[in-house]
Short mmCIF file of C-alpha atoms and ligand atoms in Angstrom, two decimals:
data_model
loop_
_atom_site.label_atom_id
_atom_site.label_comp_id
_atom_site.label_asym_id
_atom_site.label_seq_id
_atom_site.Cartn_x
_atom_site.Cartn_y
_atom_site.Cartn_z
CA MET L 813 30.79 -66.24 -19.57
CA MET L 814 27.76 -63.97 -19.46
CA ARG L 815 26.54 -65.54 -16.24
CA PHE L 816 29.94 -65.13 -14.66
CA VAL L 817 30.09 -61.41 -15.41
CA LEU L 818 26.58 -60.85 -14.14
CA ALA L 819 27.29 -62.71 -10.93
CA GLY L 820 30.38 -60.60 -10.41
CA LEU L 821 28.48 -57.38 -10.90
CA THR L 822 25.76 -58.39 -8.47
CA VAL L 823 28.30 -59.17 -5.79
CA VAL L 824 30.06 -55.84 -6.24
CA ALA L 825 26.78 -53.98 -5.99
CA VAL L 826 25.82 -55.77 -2.81
CA ALA L 827 29.18 -55.15 -1.20
CA ALA L 828 29.14 -51.45 -2.06
CA GLY L 829 25.60 -51.19 -0.75
CA ALA L 830 26.38 -53.04 2.44
CA THR L 831 29.31 -50.87 3.41
CA GLY L 832 27.64 -47.71 2.13
CA GLN L 833 30.72 -46.92 0.05
CA SER L 834 30.47 -45.10 -3.18
CA SER L 835 34.18 -44.82 -3.97
CA PRO L 836 36.26 -47.93 -4.69
CA PRO L 837 38.14 -49.50 -1.80
CA THR L 838 41.70 -48.36 -1.09
CA PHE L 839 44.67 -50.26 0.19
CA SER L 840 45.13 -48.24 3.35
CA LYS L 841 41.55 -48.20 4.51
CA ASP L 842 40.00 -51.41 3.21
CA VAL L 843 42.60 -53.88 1.97
CA LEU L 844 45.39 -53.70 4.54
CA PRO L 845 43.18 -54.71 7.50
CA ILE L 846 42.24 -57.89 5.61
CA LEU L 847 45.85 -58.65 4.71
CA GLN L 848 46.95 -58.10 8.30
CA LYS L 849 44.31 -60.42 9.70
CA ASN L 850 44.27 -63.18 7.09
CA CYS L 851 47.49 -63.13 5.08
CA GLN L 852 50.51 -61.62 6.83
CA THR L 853 51.12 -64.57 9.15
CA CYS L 854 52.63 -66.16 6.04
CA HIS L 855 53.08 -63.23 3.67
CA ARG L 856 55.81 -61.30 5.41
CA PRO L 857 59.58 -61.48 5.17
CA GLY L 858 61.06 -64.72 6.49
CA GLN L 859 57.81 -66.69 6.44
CA VAL L 860 56.55 -69.52 4.27
CA ALA L 861 54.91 -67.49 1.47
CA PRO L 862 56.99 -66.37 -1.53
CA MET L 863 56.12 -62.67 -1.32
CA SER L 864 55.37 -60.08 1.34
CA LEU L 865 51.96 -58.40 1.57
CA VAL L 866 52.90 -56.00 4.34
CA THR L 867 53.09 -52.64 2.58
CA TYR L 868 51.34 -51.07 -0.38
CA LYS L 869 54.58 -51.31 -2.35
CA ASP L 870 54.79 -55.04 -1.56
CA ALA L 871 51.17 -55.79 -2.39
CA ARG L 872 50.45 -53.54 -5.38
CA PRO L 873 52.14 -55.76 -8.02
CA TRP L 874 50.12 -58.71 -6.74
CA ALA L 875 46.68 -57.10 -6.97
CA LYS L 876 45.49 -59.24 -9.89
CA ALA L 877 47.05 -62.39 -8.41
CA ILE L 878 45.35 -61.65 -5.08
CA LYS L 879 42.03 -61.30 -6.84
CA ALA L 880 42.54 -64.61 -8.63
CA ALA L 881 43.70 -66.47 -5.51
CA VAL L 882 40.91 -65.29 -3.22
CA THR L 883 38.13 -65.68 -5.79
CA VAL L 884 38.77 -69.41 -6.12
CA ARG L 885 39.50 -69.58 -2.35
CA LYS L 886 43.00 -70.87 -2.95
CA MET L 887 44.18 -68.26 -0.46
CA PRO L 888 44.21 -68.17 2.47
CA PRO L 889 44.68 -71.95 2.63
CA TRP L 890 41.70 -73.42 4.47
CA PHE L 891 40.14 -76.76 3.61
CA ALA L 892 37.27 -77.29 6.03
CA ASP L 893 33.89 -77.66 4.35
CA PRO L 894 31.94 -74.64 5.70
CA GLN L 895 28.79 -76.78 5.98
CA TYR L 896 30.19 -78.59 9.00
CA GLY L 897 31.67 -77.57 12.30
CA HIS L 898 32.73 -74.24 13.68
CA PHE L 899 36.40 -73.31 13.90
CA THR L 900 38.01 -70.91 16.30
CA ASN L 901 40.95 -70.27 13.97
CA ASP L 902 38.93 -70.03 10.75
CA ARG L 903 40.98 -67.73 8.57
CA SER L 904 38.91 -68.15 5.42
CA LEU L 905 37.66 -64.87 4.00
CA LYS L 906 34.08 -63.70 4.30
CA GLN L 907 32.40 -63.09 0.95
CA SER L 908 32.37 -59.34 1.72
CA GLU L 909 36.17 -59.41 2.21
CA ILE L 910 36.67 -61.24 -1.07
CA ASP L 911 34.48 -58.61 -2.74
CA THR L 912 36.59 -55.81 -1.30
CA LEU L 913 39.84 -57.35 -2.58
CA VAL L 914 38.31 -57.99 -6.02
CA GLN L 915 36.92 -54.45 -6.27
CA TRP L 916 40.24 -53.02 -5.20
CA ALA L 917 42.10 -54.98 -7.91
CA ASP L 918 39.49 -54.12 -10.55
CA SER L 919 39.44 -50.41 -9.78
CA GLY L 920 43.18 -49.84 -10.24
CA ALA L 921 44.48 -50.93 -6.81
CA ALA L 922 44.77 -47.44 -5.31
CA GLU L 923 46.73 -46.77 -2.14
CA GLY L 924 44.34 -44.19 -0.70
CA ASP L 925 45.31 -42.00 2.24
CA PRO L 926 48.14 -43.57 4.30
CA GLN L 927 46.54 -41.88 7.34
CA ASP L 928 43.68 -44.39 7.02
CA ALA L 929 46.01 -47.37 7.46
CA PRO L 930 45.96 -49.38 10.68
CA PRO L 931 49.32 -49.51 12.48
CA PRO L 932 51.63 -52.29 11.25
CA VAL L 933 51.31 -55.57 13.12
CA GLN L 934 54.13 -56.10 15.63
CA TRP L 935 55.45 -59.52 14.67
CA SER L 936 57.92 -61.37 16.89
CA THR L 937 61.53 -61.21 15.88
CA GLY L 938 63.99 -63.80 14.59
CA GLY L 939 61.43 -65.66 12.51
CA TRP L 940 59.50 -66.90 15.55
CA GLY L 941 55.71 -66.80 15.72
CA ILE L 942 55.81 -66.84 19.51
CA GLN L 943 58.36 -64.83 21.49
CA PRO L 944 60.12 -67.75 23.19
CA GLU L 945 61.46 -67.44 26.73
CA VAL L 946 63.37 -70.71 26.57
CA VAL L 947 65.15 -71.94 23.43
CA LEU L 948 66.63 -75.38 22.88
CA ASP L 949 69.21 -75.71 20.10
CA MET L 950 69.12 -79.04 18.31
CA PRO L 951 72.52 -80.48 17.41
CA PRO L 952 73.48 -79.59 13.81
CA HIS L 953 72.40 -82.36 11.44
CA GLU L 954 73.99 -82.97 8.05
CA VAL L 955 71.53 -83.78 5.31
CA PRO L 956 73.01 -85.37 2.19
CA ALA L 957 72.11 -84.24 -1.33
CA LYS L 958 70.16 -87.38 -2.10
CA GLY L 959 68.83 -90.63 -0.73
CA VAL L 960 66.12 -91.64 1.75
CA LEU L 961 66.50 -90.70 5.40
CA GLU L 962 64.39 -92.64 7.86
CA TRP L 963 62.63 -90.90 10.74
CA GLU L 964 65.36 -90.39 13.30
CA LEU L 965 64.74 -90.05 17.02
CA ILE L 966 67.00 -88.25 19.43
CA ALA L 967 66.71 -87.62 23.16
CA LEU L 968 67.93 -84.49 24.91
CA PRO L 969 67.39 -83.29 28.46
CA ALA L 970 64.35 -80.97 28.50
CA PRO L 971 65.50 -77.39 29.12
CA PHE L 972 63.62 -76.99 32.44
CA LYS L 973 65.10 -77.43 35.88
CA THR L 974 61.82 -77.55 37.83
CA ASP L 975 58.25 -78.70 37.15
CA THR L 976 57.17 -76.30 34.42
CA TRP L 977 53.90 -75.42 32.71
CA VAL L 978 54.75 -74.80 29.07
CA THR L 979 52.26 -72.41 27.49
CA SER L 980 53.40 -72.27 23.89
CA MET L 981 55.79 -74.19 21.68
CA GLU L 982 57.34 -73.64 18.30
CA ILE L 983 59.94 -75.31 16.12
CA LEU L 984 62.07 -73.08 13.92
CA PRO L 985 63.63 -75.30 11.28
CA GLY L 986 67.14 -74.29 10.24
CA GLU L 987 66.72 -75.47 6.66
CA PRO L 988 62.99 -75.51 5.89
CA SER L 989 63.63 -76.89 2.41
CA VAL L 990 64.75 -80.28 3.76
CA VAL L 991 62.68 -80.52 6.93
CA HIS L 992 59.68 -82.68 6.12
CA HIS L 993 58.58 -82.64 9.70
CA ILE L 994 59.92 -82.50 13.23
CA CYS L 995 57.83 -83.72 16.16
CA PHE L 996 58.67 -83.97 19.81
CA SER L 997 57.25 -85.00 23.11
CA PHE L 998 58.33 -84.75 26.70
CA GLU L 999 59.08 -88.17 28.13
CA LYS L 1000 60.04 -89.50 31.50
CA HIS L 1001 63.76 -90.24 31.58
CA LYS L 1002 64.45 -93.97 31.25
CA PRO L 1003 67.69 -95.65 32.31
CA THR L 1004 68.10 -96.95 28.72
CA THR L 1005 67.87 -93.49 27.20
CA VAL L 1006 71.12 -92.24 25.70
CA TYR L 1007 71.36 -88.52 24.97
CA ASN L 1008 72.73 -87.06 21.75
CA ARG L 1009 72.38 -90.25 19.74
CA TYR L 1010 70.16 -90.63 16.69
CA GLU L 1011 68.18 -93.83 16.55
CA TRP L 1012 66.04 -95.17 13.71
CA VAL L 1013 64.53 -98.31 12.31
CA GLN L 1014 66.52 -99.48 9.31
CA VAL L 1015 63.82 -100.28 6.76
CA PRO L 1016 64.74 -102.74 3.98
CA ARG L 1017 64.16 -100.84 0.71
CA ASP L 1018 64.50 -101.68 -2.96
CA GLU L 1019 66.54 -99.52 -5.31
CA THR L 1020 63.60 -97.10 -5.81
CA GLY L 1021 63.50 -96.50 -2.06
CA ASN L 1022 60.28 -98.46 -1.59
CA PRO L 1023 60.10 -100.69 1.47
CA THR L 1024 59.22 -104.36 1.49
CA PRO L 1025 55.43 -104.45 1.96
CA GLY L 1026 54.52 -104.96 5.57
CA ASN L 1027 57.87 -103.80 6.84
CA SER L 1028 57.89 -100.06 6.61
CA GLY L 1029 59.19 -99.25 10.04
CA PHE L 1030 55.65 -98.72 11.25
CA GLY L 1031 55.00 -100.18 14.66
CA GLU L 1032 57.20 -102.74 16.35
CA LEU L 1033 57.65 -105.66 14.03
CA PRO L 1034 59.69 -108.77 14.74
CA GLY L 1035 63.19 -108.82 13.28
CA MET L 1036 63.56 -105.07 13.17
CA ILE L 1037 67.00 -103.62 12.62
CA ILE L 1038 67.77 -100.68 14.86
CA ALA L 1039 70.39 -98.19 13.73
CA THR L 1040 72.12 -95.65 15.94
CA ARG L 1041 74.56 -92.84 15.26
CA ASP L 1042 76.13 -90.47 17.76
CA VAL L 1043 75.82 -86.75 17.16
CA GLY L 1044 78.94 -85.58 15.37
CA SER L 1045 79.89 -89.07 14.16
CA THR L 1046 79.23 -90.75 10.82
CA GLU L 1047 79.47 -94.29 12.16
CA VAL L 1048 76.16 -96.18 12.08
CA LYS L 1049 75.74 -99.14 14.43
CA LEU L 1050 73.14 -101.80 13.64
CA THR L 1051 71.48 -104.19 16.08
CA HIS L 1052 68.41 -106.44 16.06
CA GLY L 1053 65.77 -105.59 18.58
CA HIS L 1054 63.55 -102.73 19.63
CA PRO L 1055 63.99 -98.99 19.63
CA THR L 1056 65.03 -97.58 23.00
CA LEU L 1057 63.28 -94.27 22.29
CA ARG L 1058 59.61 -93.66 21.93
CA GLN L 1059 58.08 -90.41 21.01
CA GLY L 1060 54.61 -88.94 21.15
CA LEU L 1061 53.26 -85.90 19.42
CA ASP L 1062 53.25 -83.04 21.89
CA PHE L 1063 54.12 -80.75 19.03
CA CYS L 1064 54.88 -81.14 15.35
CA TYR L 1065 56.36 -78.80 12.82
CA VAL L 1066 54.91 -79.57 9.42
CA PRO L 1067 54.81 -77.36 6.32
CA GLY L 1068 52.18 -74.67 6.90
CA GLY L 1069 51.97 -75.71 10.54
CA GLY L 1070 52.80 -72.70 12.69
CA TYR L 1071 53.06 -72.90 16.45
CA ASP L 1072 50.96 -74.02 19.41
CA ASP L 1073 49.79 -71.38 21.84
CA TYR L 1074 47.85 -72.83 24.77
CA ARG L 1075 47.47 -69.43 26.41
CA VAL L 1076 44.34 -68.83 24.33
CA TRP L 1077 42.64 -71.57 26.39
CA ASN L 1078 44.30 -70.57 29.66
CA SER L 1079 46.03 -73.92 29.47
CA GLY L 1080 49.44 -75.45 29.26
CA LYS L 1081 51.37 -78.63 29.39
CA LEU L 1082 53.09 -79.71 32.60
CA VAL L 1083 56.64 -80.88 32.08
CA PRO L 1084 57.93 -82.58 35.23
CA ALA L 1085 61.47 -81.72 36.32
CA GLY L 1086 64.02 -84.12 34.88
CA SER L 1087 61.97 -84.93 31.78
CA ASP L 1088 63.58 -85.70 28.46
CA ILE L 1089 62.57 -84.23 25.18
CA VAL L 1090 62.42 -86.87 22.46
CA VAL L 1091 62.50 -85.42 18.99
CA SER L 1092 61.65 -87.22 15.78
CA ILE L 1093 63.10 -85.67 12.68
CA HIS L 1094 62.32 -86.48 9.12
CA TYR L 1095 64.43 -84.96 6.40
CA THR L 1096 63.75 -85.15 2.68
CA THR L 1097 66.77 -84.63 0.48
CA ASN L 1098 66.58 -81.92 -2.15
CA GLY L 1099 69.69 -82.32 -4.28
CA LYS L 1100 71.85 -80.06 -2.14
CA GLU L 1101 73.91 -81.03 0.88
CA VAL L 1102 72.98 -78.84 3.85
CA VAL L 1103 73.40 -78.66 7.61
CA ASP L 1104 70.15 -78.15 9.49
CA ARG L 1105 70.25 -76.24 12.77
CA THR L 1106 66.77 -76.35 14.21
CA LYS L 1107 65.63 -74.54 17.35
CA ILE L 1108 62.71 -75.30 19.65
CA GLY L 1109 61.19 -72.40 21.56
CA PHE L 1110 58.84 -72.26 24.55
CA THR L 1111 57.01 -69.82 26.74
CA VAL L 1112 56.33 -70.90 30.31
CA ALA L 1113 53.66 -69.98 32.88
CA LYS L 1114 54.46 -67.96 36.01
CA THR L 1115 51.37 -69.39 37.69
CA PRO L 1116 49.76 -72.71 36.76
CA PRO L 1117 47.04 -72.32 34.09
CA ALA L 1118 43.45 -73.48 34.67
CA LYS L 1119 43.50 -76.29 32.13
CA GLN L 1120 45.88 -78.81 30.78
CA PHE L 1121 46.27 -79.43 27.09
CA ILE L 1122 46.87 -82.95 25.89
CA VAL L 1123 47.21 -84.61 22.53
CA GLN L 1124 45.96 -88.08 21.89
CA GLY L 1125 48.53 -90.73 22.58
CA ALA L 1126 50.41 -91.93 19.59
CA GLY L 1127 51.09 -95.35 21.05
CA GLU L 1128 49.33 -98.09 22.98
CA ASP L 1129 51.16 -97.49 26.21
CA THR L 1130 50.21 -93.87 26.71
CA PRO L 1131 47.95 -93.34 29.70
CA VAL L 1132 45.41 -91.42 27.62
CA ILE L 1133 44.33 -94.68 26.01
CA ALA L 1134 42.41 -96.99 28.29
CA PRO L 1135 44.52 -100.01 29.12
CA THR L 1136 41.45 -102.15 28.39
CA SER L 1137 41.64 -101.30 24.69
CA ALA L 1138 41.82 -104.58 22.85
CA SER L 1139 42.94 -102.97 19.64
CA THR L 1140 46.13 -104.19 18.13
CA ARG L 1141 46.14 -101.23 15.82
CA ALA L 1142 47.69 -98.34 17.59
CA VAL L 1143 45.82 -95.17 17.93
CA PHE L 1144 46.31 -93.04 14.89
CA ALA L 1145 49.91 -93.46 14.11
CA SER L 1146 52.11 -96.08 15.51
CA ALA L 1147 51.12 -99.56 14.37
CA TYR L 1148 50.93 -101.30 11.10
CA ASP L 1149 47.46 -102.27 9.91
CA PRO L 1150 47.60 -105.03 7.29
CA LYS L 1151 44.02 -104.20 6.25
CA PHE L 1152 45.19 -100.78 5.13
CA ALA L 1153 46.21 -101.37 1.50
CA ILE L 1154 45.43 -99.02 -1.37
CA PRO L 1155 45.17 -100.84 -4.70
CA PRO L 1156 46.95 -99.49 -7.79
CA ASN L 1157 44.94 -96.87 -9.69
CA GLU L 1158 42.22 -96.73 -7.02
CA ALA L 1159 40.87 -93.17 -7.04
CA ASN L 1160 38.67 -93.27 -3.96
CA TYR L 1161 39.99 -95.75 -1.41
CA LEU L 1162 38.24 -95.65 1.95
CA ALA L 1163 40.68 -96.68 4.67
CA PRO L 1164 39.33 -99.04 7.33
CA PRO L 1165 37.47 -96.50 9.52
CA MET L 1166 38.70 -95.92 13.04
CA ASP L 1167 36.55 -95.29 16.09
CA ILE L 1168 37.30 -94.04 19.54
CA THR L 1169 35.05 -93.80 22.59
CA PHE L 1170 35.57 -91.08 25.16
CA LEU L 1171 35.54 -92.53 28.66
CA LYS L 1172 35.53 -89.15 30.42
CA ASN L 1173 34.16 -85.69 29.66
CA VAL L 1174 36.60 -83.77 27.50
CA GLU L 1175 36.76 -80.61 25.47
CA ILE L 1176 38.22 -81.15 22.01
CA VAL L 1177 40.02 -78.04 20.84
CA ARG L 1178 41.98 -79.23 17.85
CA LEU L 1179 41.52 -81.53 14.87
CA ARG L 1180 44.48 -82.05 12.60
CA PRO L 1181 44.01 -84.62 9.86
CA HIS L 1182 47.28 -86.01 8.58
CA ALA L 1183 47.77 -88.13 5.49
CA HIS L 1184 50.43 -88.16 2.79
CA VAL L 1185 50.46 -87.41 -0.93
CA ARG L 1186 47.59 -89.80 -1.73
CA GLY L 1187 45.36 -88.31 0.98
CA LYS L 1188 42.08 -87.19 -0.59
CA SER L 1189 39.56 -86.39 2.13
CA ALA L 1190 39.01 -86.67 5.86
CA GLN L 1191 35.87 -86.65 7.95
CA TYR L 1192 35.41 -86.62 11.73
CA LYS L 1193 32.00 -87.55 13.11
CA LEU L 1194 30.72 -87.60 16.68
CA THR L 1195 27.95 -89.88 17.89
CA TYR L 1196 26.68 -88.62 21.23
CA PRO L 1197 25.38 -90.96 23.95
CA ASP L 1198 21.82 -90.22 22.76
CA GLU L 1199 22.85 -91.44 19.26
CA ARG L 1200 22.71 -87.94 17.79
CA GLU L 1201 25.33 -87.64 15.06
CA GLU L 1202 27.36 -84.58 14.15
CA VAL L 1203 30.05 -84.17 11.52
CA VAL L 1204 32.53 -81.84 13.21
CA LEU L 1205 35.08 -81.63 10.42
CA ASN L 1206 34.85 -82.43 6.74
CA VAL L 1207 37.88 -81.84 4.55
CA PRO L 1208 36.67 -82.75 1.06
CA HIS L 1209 39.96 -81.90 -0.66
CA TYR L 1210 42.85 -82.76 1.60
CA ASP L 1211 46.13 -81.19 0.51
CA PHE L 1212 49.37 -82.71 1.75
CA ASN L 1213 51.17 -79.39 1.35
CA TRP L 1214 49.01 -77.78 4.02
CA GLN L 1215 48.94 -79.59 7.32
CA LEU L 1216 46.31 -77.40 8.88
CA ALA L 1217 45.02 -77.69 12.42
CA TYR L 1218 41.36 -76.82 12.87
CA GLY L 1219 40.58 -75.19 16.20
CA THR L 1220 37.28 -76.20 17.80
CA SER L 1221 35.51 -76.01 21.11
CA LEU L 1222 33.61 -79.27 21.37
CA LYS L 1223 32.47 -80.25 24.85
CA VAL L 1224 32.10 -83.98 24.56
CA PRO L 1225 30.33 -86.00 27.26
CA LYS L 1226 31.61 -89.36 28.39
CA GLY L 1227 30.30 -92.17 26.20
CA THR L 1228 30.52 -90.18 22.98
CA ARG L 1229 32.09 -91.95 20.03
CA MET L 1230 34.17 -90.42 17.29
CA ARG L 1231 34.65 -91.96 13.86
CA PHE L 1232 37.38 -91.05 11.39
CA GLU L 1233 37.02 -91.71 7.69
CA PHE L 1234 39.95 -91.01 5.41
CA ARG L 1235 39.98 -91.50 1.65
CA TYR L 1236 42.94 -91.80 -0.71
CA ASP L 1237 43.50 -91.19 -4.40
CA ASN L 1238 46.05 -93.54 -5.94
CA SER L 1239 45.04 -92.69 -9.51
CA VAL L 1240 46.96 -90.88 -12.20
CA ASN L 1241 44.64 -87.88 -11.69
CA ASN L 1242 46.28 -87.12 -8.37
CA LYS L 1243 49.03 -84.77 -9.45
CA TYR L 1244 51.13 -85.55 -6.36
CA ASN L 1245 50.99 -89.32 -6.94
CA PRO L 1246 54.53 -90.60 -7.53
CA ASP L 1247 53.36 -93.99 -8.85
CA PRO L 1248 49.70 -94.99 -9.43
CA ASN L 1249 50.70 -98.57 -10.28
CA ARG L 1250 51.83 -99.49 -6.78
CA TRP L 1251 50.02 -100.92 -3.82
CA VAL L 1252 50.36 -98.44 -0.98
CA TYR L 1253 50.65 -99.50 2.63
CA GLN L 1254 51.01 -97.62 5.86
CA GLY L 1255 54.39 -96.12 6.53
CA PHE L 1256 56.27 -93.04 7.54
CA GLN L 1257 57.64 -91.92 4.17
CA SER L 1258 55.59 -89.59 2.05
CA TRP L 1259 54.94 -92.20 -0.65
CA GLU L 1260 53.62 -94.55 1.98
CA GLU L 1261 50.41 -93.51 3.67
CA MET L 1262 49.27 -92.40 7.06
CA MET L 1263 45.89 -91.92 8.64
CA ALA L 1264 46.44 -89.79 11.69
CA PRO L 1265 43.44 -87.82 12.95
CA ASN L 1266 45.54 -85.98 15.62
CA LEU L 1267 43.25 -84.60 18.32
CA GLY L 1268 43.98 -82.02 21.01
CA PHE L 1269 41.97 -81.92 24.27
CA LEU L 1270 41.55 -79.76 27.32
CA VAL L 1271 40.93 -81.17 30.76
CA ASP L 1272 41.09 -79.49 34.16
CA ARG L 1273 44.59 -78.79 35.36
CA ASP L 1274 44.57 -81.44 38.06
CA ALA L 1275 42.47 -84.02 36.20
CA ASP L 1276 43.73 -87.56 35.90
CA VAL L 1277 44.33 -88.09 32.20
CA GLY L 1278 44.53 -91.86 32.49
CA GLY L 1279 42.07 -93.80 30.33
CA LEU L 1280 40.50 -90.87 28.49
CA MET L 1281 39.46 -92.99 25.54
CA SER L 1282 39.35 -96.45 24.08
CA VAL L 1283 39.88 -97.46 20.50
CA SER L 1284 38.19 -99.95 18.26
CA ASN L 1285 38.52 -100.79 14.61
C1 HEC G 816 49.30 -70.28 5.88
C2 HEC G 816 50.10 -69.40 5.08
C3 HEC G 816 49.42 -68.47 4.08
C4 HEC G 816 48.38 -67.61 4.31
C5 HEC G 816 47.61 -67.39 5.60
C6 HEC G 816 48.14 -66.95 3.05
N1 HEC G 816 49.02 -67.39 2.11
FE1 HEC G 816 49.11 -66.80 0.17
N2 HEC G 816 50.59 -68.15 -0.18
C7 HEC G 816 51.19 -68.93 0.75
C8 HEC G 816 52.21 -69.75 0.11
C9 HEC G 816 53.11 -70.75 0.80
C10 HEC G 816 52.17 -69.46 -1.25
C11 HEC G 816 53.01 -70.07 -2.35
C12 HEC G 816 52.63 -71.47 -2.66
C13 HEC G 816 51.28 -71.61 -3.23
O1 HEC G 816 50.92 -70.85 -4.15
O2 HEC G 816 50.54 -72.48 -2.77
C14 HEC G 816 51.14 -68.44 -1.40
C15 HEC G 816 50.79 -67.87 -2.62
C16 HEC G 816 49.95 -66.78 -2.76
C17 HEC G 816 49.74 -66.07 -3.99
C18 HEC G 816 50.42 -66.39 -5.29
C19 HEC G 816 49.49 -66.75 -6.36
C20 HEC G 816 49.16 -68.20 -6.46
O3 HEC G 816 47.98 -68.48 -6.71
O4 HEC G 816 50.06 -69.05 -6.32
C21 HEC G 816 48.85 -65.06 -3.72
C22 HEC G 816 48.33 -64.02 -4.68
C23 HEC G 816 48.52 -65.16 -2.32
N3 HEC G 816 49.21 -66.19 -1.77
C24 HEC G 816 47.66 -64.29 -1.66
C25 HEC G 816 47.26 -64.46 -0.34
C26 HEC G 816 46.27 -63.64 0.29
C27 HEC G 816 45.57 -62.45 -0.35
C28 HEC G 816 46.11 -64.14 1.55
C29 HEC G 816 45.15 -63.66 2.61
C30 HEC G 816 43.80 -63.38 2.22
C31 HEC G 816 47.01 -65.25 1.70
N4 HEC G 816 47.69 -65.42 0.53
C32 HEC G 816 47.15 -66.00 2.86
C33 HEC G 816 50.90 -68.96 2.10
C34 HEC G 816 49.83 -68.31 2.70
#
């Protein structure tokens, strides 16, 4: 206790000395700039956080809670170990900022002179983070009060008439409480593609909703049952065979996710005229029947940007993955790995590590580790051609509720390898664990597990993106 108080006092003294302030910080002058920069993306009306921190009146009742949340670095949510890597979107607070917020709370949380306040941030309207120029309305989707919904895929014509460079994307869920995630990618139109029809893999499940091990809808397994349902109809048709739709991960909405803005890298994504947009939707029921009306928004370039942004392919047949890859385990997301099996009550399971080799020079600009409720930690390590090793991201305490993307600027020469190590906690000490006594295999549902390192790259606008990397494991 004594040590804690002393440490606190020292910090306060240093902060006051450093800024040359003698009077305690005020909301208008000292606190609001921090809230605008680090908190208001979520803490404003209509966003994910439960309360607004926009005005003094909004924030004043939360002074003590703010102090508590920033002192333990619970807020803002940021999970990268500061020892490793450098992140362009690092929103964690500097120690001096934490000190200011703590001092403000401890000294009576004064407003100060409103004249000192910076102008309010001009947020986009309608709940968007970007100000979309093109908006696609998804068909309304009924979500029942209970039960398990598989990941459903649906194809729609992309909302662009000509070849278009998309420069930002955002998904605005209609009913955020039931939207577990929505991902989409632009795909070339195939003759077999039917618009406005949901398609999913019917996974055999027991009465608790758990799938038969080894048959969780992951990858293309023999004997799969494919279900389809037309928009607006309740009739489900079942057939044996393969899905007609395939979807990559050009963009995903996940809780805490936000939007993608490629303009910061003077880049974009080229969507050829006539492309389809294939959307994968995963709803989780929450006890109330609702109708979700999700929108997808885009901004588009007037002139082609300098770079093109690409995400790693989610499947074997994407051109980003070298066709020579002998791996039967799909890159990151789409195949079932029988070696991936978390024993009951195992607190620190290391998944079979995954490696990729870059076959061309690339710039990595985004790392987004994705696991489910048993996810514990994630580490990304580069080994350069000269065998020098560098940990570029270490997330020691992965939190399923925050699917954060870490922005980087890693220029990676051809021949560099990247290794991903994910750990899982299937013990009773993991408060999100629905059942520590089960074996856990790979699958799409949140009680199954995933190991998806999700990378984003930049290459020159006209570069050939074929065979960017190979995979081994
Ligand atoms: C990425 C979105 C996001 C950002 C950025 C963010 N918050 Fe939060 N905050 C949330 C959400 C969501 C909750 C409620 C759920 C929770 O507590 O995890 C929350 C809860 C809180 C709480 C409630 C107390 C608690 O511990 O549960 C406080 C206080 C808080 N935030 C302060 C801040 C401050 C101060 C900042 C900036 C320095 C900030 N937050 C940045 C999303 C965010």
